[in-house]
Coordinates of C-alpha atoms and ligand atoms in Angstrom, one line a residue:
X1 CA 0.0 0.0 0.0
X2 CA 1.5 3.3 -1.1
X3 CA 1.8 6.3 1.5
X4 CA 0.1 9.7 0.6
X5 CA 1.4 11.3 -2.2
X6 CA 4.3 13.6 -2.2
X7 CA 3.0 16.2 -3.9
X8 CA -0.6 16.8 -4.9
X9 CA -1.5 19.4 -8.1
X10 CA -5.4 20.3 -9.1
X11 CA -5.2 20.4 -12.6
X12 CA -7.8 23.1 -13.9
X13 CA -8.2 23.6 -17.2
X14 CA -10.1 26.3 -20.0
X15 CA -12.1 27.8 -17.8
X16 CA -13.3 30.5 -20.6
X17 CA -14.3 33.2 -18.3
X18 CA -15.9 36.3 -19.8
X19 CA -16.0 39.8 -18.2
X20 CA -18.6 40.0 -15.8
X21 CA -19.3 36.7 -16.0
X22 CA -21.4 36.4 -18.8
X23 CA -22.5 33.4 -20.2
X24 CA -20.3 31.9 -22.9
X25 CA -22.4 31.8 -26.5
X26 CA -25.2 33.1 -24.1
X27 CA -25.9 29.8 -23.0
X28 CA -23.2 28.3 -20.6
X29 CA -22.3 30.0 -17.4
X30 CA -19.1 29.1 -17.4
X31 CA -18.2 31.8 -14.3
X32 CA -20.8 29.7 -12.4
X33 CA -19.1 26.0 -13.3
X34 CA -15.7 27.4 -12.4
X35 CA -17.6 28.2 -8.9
X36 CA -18.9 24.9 -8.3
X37 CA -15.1 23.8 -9.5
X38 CA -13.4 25.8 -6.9
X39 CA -15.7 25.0 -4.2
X40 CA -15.1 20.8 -5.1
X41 CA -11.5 21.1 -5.4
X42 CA -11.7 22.5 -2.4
X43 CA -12.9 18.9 -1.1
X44 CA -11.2 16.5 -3.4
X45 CA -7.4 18.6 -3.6
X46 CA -7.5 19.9 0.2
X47 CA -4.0 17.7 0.3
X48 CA -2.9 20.2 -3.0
X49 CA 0.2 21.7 -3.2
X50 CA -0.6 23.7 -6.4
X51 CA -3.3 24.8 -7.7
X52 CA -2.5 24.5 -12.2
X53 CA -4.7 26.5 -14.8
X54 CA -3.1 25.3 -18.4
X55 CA -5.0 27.9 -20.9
X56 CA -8.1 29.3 -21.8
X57 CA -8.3 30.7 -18.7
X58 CA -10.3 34.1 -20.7
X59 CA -12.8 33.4 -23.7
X60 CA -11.9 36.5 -25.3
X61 CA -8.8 37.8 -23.3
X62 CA -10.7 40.9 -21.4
X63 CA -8.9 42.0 -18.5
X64 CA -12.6 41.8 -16.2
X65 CA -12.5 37.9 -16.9
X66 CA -9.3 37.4 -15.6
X67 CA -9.6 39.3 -12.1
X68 CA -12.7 37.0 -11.9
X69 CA -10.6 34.0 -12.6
X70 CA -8.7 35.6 -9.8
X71 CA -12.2 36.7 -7.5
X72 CA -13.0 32.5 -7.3
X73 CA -9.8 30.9 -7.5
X74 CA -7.9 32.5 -5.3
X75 CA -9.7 32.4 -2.2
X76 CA -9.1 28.8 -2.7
X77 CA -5.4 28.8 -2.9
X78 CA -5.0 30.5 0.2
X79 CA -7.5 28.5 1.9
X80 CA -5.3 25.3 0.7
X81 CA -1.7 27.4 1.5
X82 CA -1.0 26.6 -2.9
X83 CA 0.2 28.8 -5.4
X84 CA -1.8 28.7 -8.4
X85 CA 0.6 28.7 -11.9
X86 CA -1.3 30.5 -14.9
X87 CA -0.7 29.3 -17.8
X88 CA -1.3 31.1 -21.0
X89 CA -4.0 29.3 -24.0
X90 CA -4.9 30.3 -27.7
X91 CA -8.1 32.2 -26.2
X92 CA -5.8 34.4 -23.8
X93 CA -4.3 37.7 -24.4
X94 CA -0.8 38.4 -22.8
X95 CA -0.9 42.0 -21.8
X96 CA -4.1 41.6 -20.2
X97 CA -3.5 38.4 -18.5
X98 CA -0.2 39.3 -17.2
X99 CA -1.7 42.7 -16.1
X100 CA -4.5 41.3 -14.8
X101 CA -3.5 38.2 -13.1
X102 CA -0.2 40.5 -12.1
X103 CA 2.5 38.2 -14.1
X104 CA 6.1 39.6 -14.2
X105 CA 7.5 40.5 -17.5
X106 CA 6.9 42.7 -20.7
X107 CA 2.9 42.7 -21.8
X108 CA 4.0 40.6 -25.2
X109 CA 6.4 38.3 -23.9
X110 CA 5.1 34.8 -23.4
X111 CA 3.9 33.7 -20.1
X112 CA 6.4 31.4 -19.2
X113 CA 6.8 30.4 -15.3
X114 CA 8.8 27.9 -13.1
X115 CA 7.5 27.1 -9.6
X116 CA 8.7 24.9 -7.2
X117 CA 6.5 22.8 -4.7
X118 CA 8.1 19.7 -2.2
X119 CA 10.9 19.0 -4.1
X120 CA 8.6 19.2 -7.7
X121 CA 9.4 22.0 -10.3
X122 CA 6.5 22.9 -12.2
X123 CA 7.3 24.8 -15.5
X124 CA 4.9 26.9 -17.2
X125 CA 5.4 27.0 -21.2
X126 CA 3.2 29.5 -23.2
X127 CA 2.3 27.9 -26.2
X128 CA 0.0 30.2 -27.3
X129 CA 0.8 32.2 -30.6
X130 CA -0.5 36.0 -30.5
X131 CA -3.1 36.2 -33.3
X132 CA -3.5 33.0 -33.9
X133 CA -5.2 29.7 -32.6
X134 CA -2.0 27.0 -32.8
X135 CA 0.5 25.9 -30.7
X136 CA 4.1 27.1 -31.1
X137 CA 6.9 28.5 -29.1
X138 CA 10.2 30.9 -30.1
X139 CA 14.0 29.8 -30.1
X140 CA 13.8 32.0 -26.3
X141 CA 11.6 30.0 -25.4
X142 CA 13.4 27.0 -26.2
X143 CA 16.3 28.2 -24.7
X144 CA 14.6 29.4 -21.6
X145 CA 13.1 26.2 -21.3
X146 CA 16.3 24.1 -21.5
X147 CA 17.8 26.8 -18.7
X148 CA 14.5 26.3 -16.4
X149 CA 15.0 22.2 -16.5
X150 CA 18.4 22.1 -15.3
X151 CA 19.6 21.0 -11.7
X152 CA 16.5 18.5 -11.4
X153 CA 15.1 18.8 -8.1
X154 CA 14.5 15.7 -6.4
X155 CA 11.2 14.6 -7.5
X156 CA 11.5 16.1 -11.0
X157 CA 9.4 18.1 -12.9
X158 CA 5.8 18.6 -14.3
X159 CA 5.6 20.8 -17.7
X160 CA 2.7 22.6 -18.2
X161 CA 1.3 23.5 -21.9
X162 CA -2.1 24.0 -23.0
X163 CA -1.4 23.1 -26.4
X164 CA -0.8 19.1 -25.9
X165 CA 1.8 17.7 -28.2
X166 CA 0.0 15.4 -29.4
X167 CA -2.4 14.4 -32.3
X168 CA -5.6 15.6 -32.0
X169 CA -8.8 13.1 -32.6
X170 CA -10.7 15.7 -34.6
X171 CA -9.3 16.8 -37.8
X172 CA -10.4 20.2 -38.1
X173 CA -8.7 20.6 -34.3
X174 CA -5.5 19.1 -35.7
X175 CA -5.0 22.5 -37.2
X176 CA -5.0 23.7 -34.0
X177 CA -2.1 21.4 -32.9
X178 CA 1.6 22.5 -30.8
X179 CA 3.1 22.9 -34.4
X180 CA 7.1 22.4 -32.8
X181 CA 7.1 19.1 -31.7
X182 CA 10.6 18.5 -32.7
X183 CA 12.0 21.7 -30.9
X184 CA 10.6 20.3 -27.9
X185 CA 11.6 16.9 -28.3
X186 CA 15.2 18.4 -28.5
X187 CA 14.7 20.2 -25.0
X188 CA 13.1 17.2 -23.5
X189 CA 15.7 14.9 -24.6
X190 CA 17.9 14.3 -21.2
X191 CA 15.6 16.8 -19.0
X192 CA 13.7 15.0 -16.0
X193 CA 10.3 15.7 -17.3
X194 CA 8.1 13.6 -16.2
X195 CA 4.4 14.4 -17.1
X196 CA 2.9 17.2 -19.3
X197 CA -0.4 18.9 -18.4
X198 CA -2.4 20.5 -21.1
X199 CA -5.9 21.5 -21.8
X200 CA -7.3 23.0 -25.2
X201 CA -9.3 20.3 -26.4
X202 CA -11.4 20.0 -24.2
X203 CA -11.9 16.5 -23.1
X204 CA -10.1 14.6 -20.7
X205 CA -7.3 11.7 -22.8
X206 CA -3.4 11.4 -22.5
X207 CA -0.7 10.2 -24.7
X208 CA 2.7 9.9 -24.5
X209 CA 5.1 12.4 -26.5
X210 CA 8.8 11.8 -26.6
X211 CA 8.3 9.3 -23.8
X212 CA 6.6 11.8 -21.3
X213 CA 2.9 11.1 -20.3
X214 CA 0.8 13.5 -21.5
X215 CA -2.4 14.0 -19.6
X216 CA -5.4 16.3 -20.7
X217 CA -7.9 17.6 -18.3
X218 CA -10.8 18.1 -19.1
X219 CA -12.6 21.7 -19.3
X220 CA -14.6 23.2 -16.5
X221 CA -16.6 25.5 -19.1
X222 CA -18.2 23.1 -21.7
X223 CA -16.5 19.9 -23.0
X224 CA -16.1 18.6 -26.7
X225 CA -18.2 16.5 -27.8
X226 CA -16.7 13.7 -30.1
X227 CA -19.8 11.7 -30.8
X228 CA -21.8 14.6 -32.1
X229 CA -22.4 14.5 -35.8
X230 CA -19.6 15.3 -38.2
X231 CA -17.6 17.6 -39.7
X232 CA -19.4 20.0 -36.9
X233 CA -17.4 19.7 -33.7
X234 CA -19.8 20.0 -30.6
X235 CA -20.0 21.6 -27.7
X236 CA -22.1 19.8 -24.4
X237 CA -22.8 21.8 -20.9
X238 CA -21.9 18.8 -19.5
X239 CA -18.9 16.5 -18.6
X240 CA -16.7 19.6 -16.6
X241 CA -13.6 18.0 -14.9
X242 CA -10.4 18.8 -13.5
X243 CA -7.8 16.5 -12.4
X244 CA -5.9 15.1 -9.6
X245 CA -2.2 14.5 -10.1
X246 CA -0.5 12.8 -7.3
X247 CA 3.2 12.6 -7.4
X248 CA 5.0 10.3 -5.8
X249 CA 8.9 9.8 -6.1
X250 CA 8.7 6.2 -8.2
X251 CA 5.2 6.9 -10.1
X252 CA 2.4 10.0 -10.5
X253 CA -1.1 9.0 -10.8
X254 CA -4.1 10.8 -12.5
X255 CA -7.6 11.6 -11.3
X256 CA -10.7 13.0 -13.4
X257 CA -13.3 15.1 -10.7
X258 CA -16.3 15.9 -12.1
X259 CA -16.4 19.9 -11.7
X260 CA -20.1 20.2 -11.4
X261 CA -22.1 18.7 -8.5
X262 CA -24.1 15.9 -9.2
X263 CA -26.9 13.5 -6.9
X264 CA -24.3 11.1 -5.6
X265 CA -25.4 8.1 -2.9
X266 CA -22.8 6.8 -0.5
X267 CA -21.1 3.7 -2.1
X268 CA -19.5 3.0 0.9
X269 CA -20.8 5.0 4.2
X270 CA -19.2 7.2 6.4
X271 CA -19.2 4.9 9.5
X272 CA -17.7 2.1 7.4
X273 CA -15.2 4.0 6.1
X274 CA -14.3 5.7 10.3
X275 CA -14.3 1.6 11.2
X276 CA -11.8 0.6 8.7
X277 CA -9.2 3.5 9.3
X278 CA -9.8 3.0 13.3
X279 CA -8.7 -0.8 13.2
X280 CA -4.8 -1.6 13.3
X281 CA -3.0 -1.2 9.8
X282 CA -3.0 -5.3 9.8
X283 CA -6.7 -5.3 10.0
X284 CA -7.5 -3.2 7.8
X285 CA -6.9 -5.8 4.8
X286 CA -9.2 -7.9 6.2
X287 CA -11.7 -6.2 7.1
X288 CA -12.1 -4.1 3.7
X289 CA -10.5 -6.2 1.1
X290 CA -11.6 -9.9 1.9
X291 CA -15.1 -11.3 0.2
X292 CA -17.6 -13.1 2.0
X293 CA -16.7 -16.7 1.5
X294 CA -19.2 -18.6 -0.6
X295 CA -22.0 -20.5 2.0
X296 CA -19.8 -19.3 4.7
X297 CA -21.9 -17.1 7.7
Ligands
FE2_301 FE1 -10.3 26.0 -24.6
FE2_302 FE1 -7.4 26.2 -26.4

């Protein structure tokens, strides 16, 4: 049986805010979801140890939605004692992010960030391309990236992207792919990355790209749907997550949390669950894991 986790990061992802929280197309509230989101990580990551946003933080870049990012997830983070790394997507705008959200740096240059949490370096990469919906970064970049992975800390380091390097499922969105795979590759090669955590496509998957796991979380503002009908791509009110990553020095494991609240019944109840974690570690085996024998009492 594994010990807690290391470190623990809520993985929130294209939360599409607009200004004054309007409602995105006029028909999803997505100020509302990311609400609901905070107030369940709050339950499911009270162990986190950073709080990550990979892109799409703003629908349309305005400065309003971002100091409303800020208005519900911060609280949060200080509640929890976790920083929360920003990370820039196609639908954000730098100078008013970084104004807003009170970045470092010029207003055009990328948002690019390393932070460090229980011996894991989390770097930021902004793969967002002004003007343009892809995914791409600049020979800086590159080199600033190299610079930021060097003298791994103990337990390594998560990179964050919104654009995943991978291939997309939809082929309209595989337009919209990281277009400088092999640039990154190159700066990977010999670094001690060990997962990448992207949005954009808004559905939970992962992958692997140049032998780093590649996990996706899902959006809090609306998900893709990829069984809607063809060539349209489809948007659903429906399916919000953000993730769990727990990181231990030997392996990191993924969680999906559904960001909205739903009915839920208690699979296993409260006083079971006291009992088992009361009995002595030996017990506990026995008393959760072992199946009533067949005839037996
Ligand atoms: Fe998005
Ligand atoms: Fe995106």
């Amino acid at each position: 049986m594994h010990p807690d986790p290391s470190v623990v990061i809520a993985h929130v992802s294209d939360t599409h805010l607009l200004a004054g929280g309007a409602p995105l197309a006029g028909l999803v509230d997505t100020a509302s979801h990311l609400r609901d989101a905070a107030a369940r990580l709050r339950v499911a990551a009270a162990d986190a140890d950073a709080i990550v946003v990979s892109g799409d933080v703003a629908d349309l870049g305005e400065p309003e939605a971002y100091a409303l990012a800020r208005e519900i997830l911060e609280p949060v983070a200080a509640e929890l004692g976790a920083p929360i790394v920003w990370t820039a997507g196609n639908h954000d705008e730098r100078p008013a992010m970084r104004a807003a959200l009170g970045l470092p740096g010029e207003p055009l240059d990328p948002i690019d960030a390393v932070v460090e949490v229980g011996g894991v370096r989390i770097v930021a990469l902004d793969s967002s391309m002004p003007g343009w919906h892809h995914g791409a970064f600049d020979d800086g970049q590159a080199e600033w990236l190299e610079a930021a992975l060097a003298d791994p800390p103990p337990l390594g380091s998560v990179l964050v992207m919104h654009h995943p390097p991978l291939p997309y499922r939809t082929r309209l969105m595989r337009l919209l792919e990281f277009r400088d795979e092999r640039r990154l590759a190159e700066v990977l090669d010999g670094a001690d990355v060990r997962a990448i955590l992207s949005g954009h496509l808004h559905v939970g998957g992962s992958g692997t790209f140049a032998e780093v796991p590649v996990v996706l979380a899902g959006a809090t503002s609306y998900a893709d749907d990829l069984a809607g009908p063809p060539p349209a791509m489809h948007g659903i009110d429906a399916t919000q997550s953000f993730n769990l990553v727990e990181i231990y020095p030997d392996a990191i494991a993924h969680s999906v949390v559904p960001a909205l609240p739903h009915e839920s019944r208690e699979t296993v109840p409260a006083a079971l669950a006291r009992a088992v974690d009361a009995l002595p570690p030996a017990e506990r085996l026995d008393r959760f894991s072992r199946k009533p024998v067949a005839g037996g009492d």
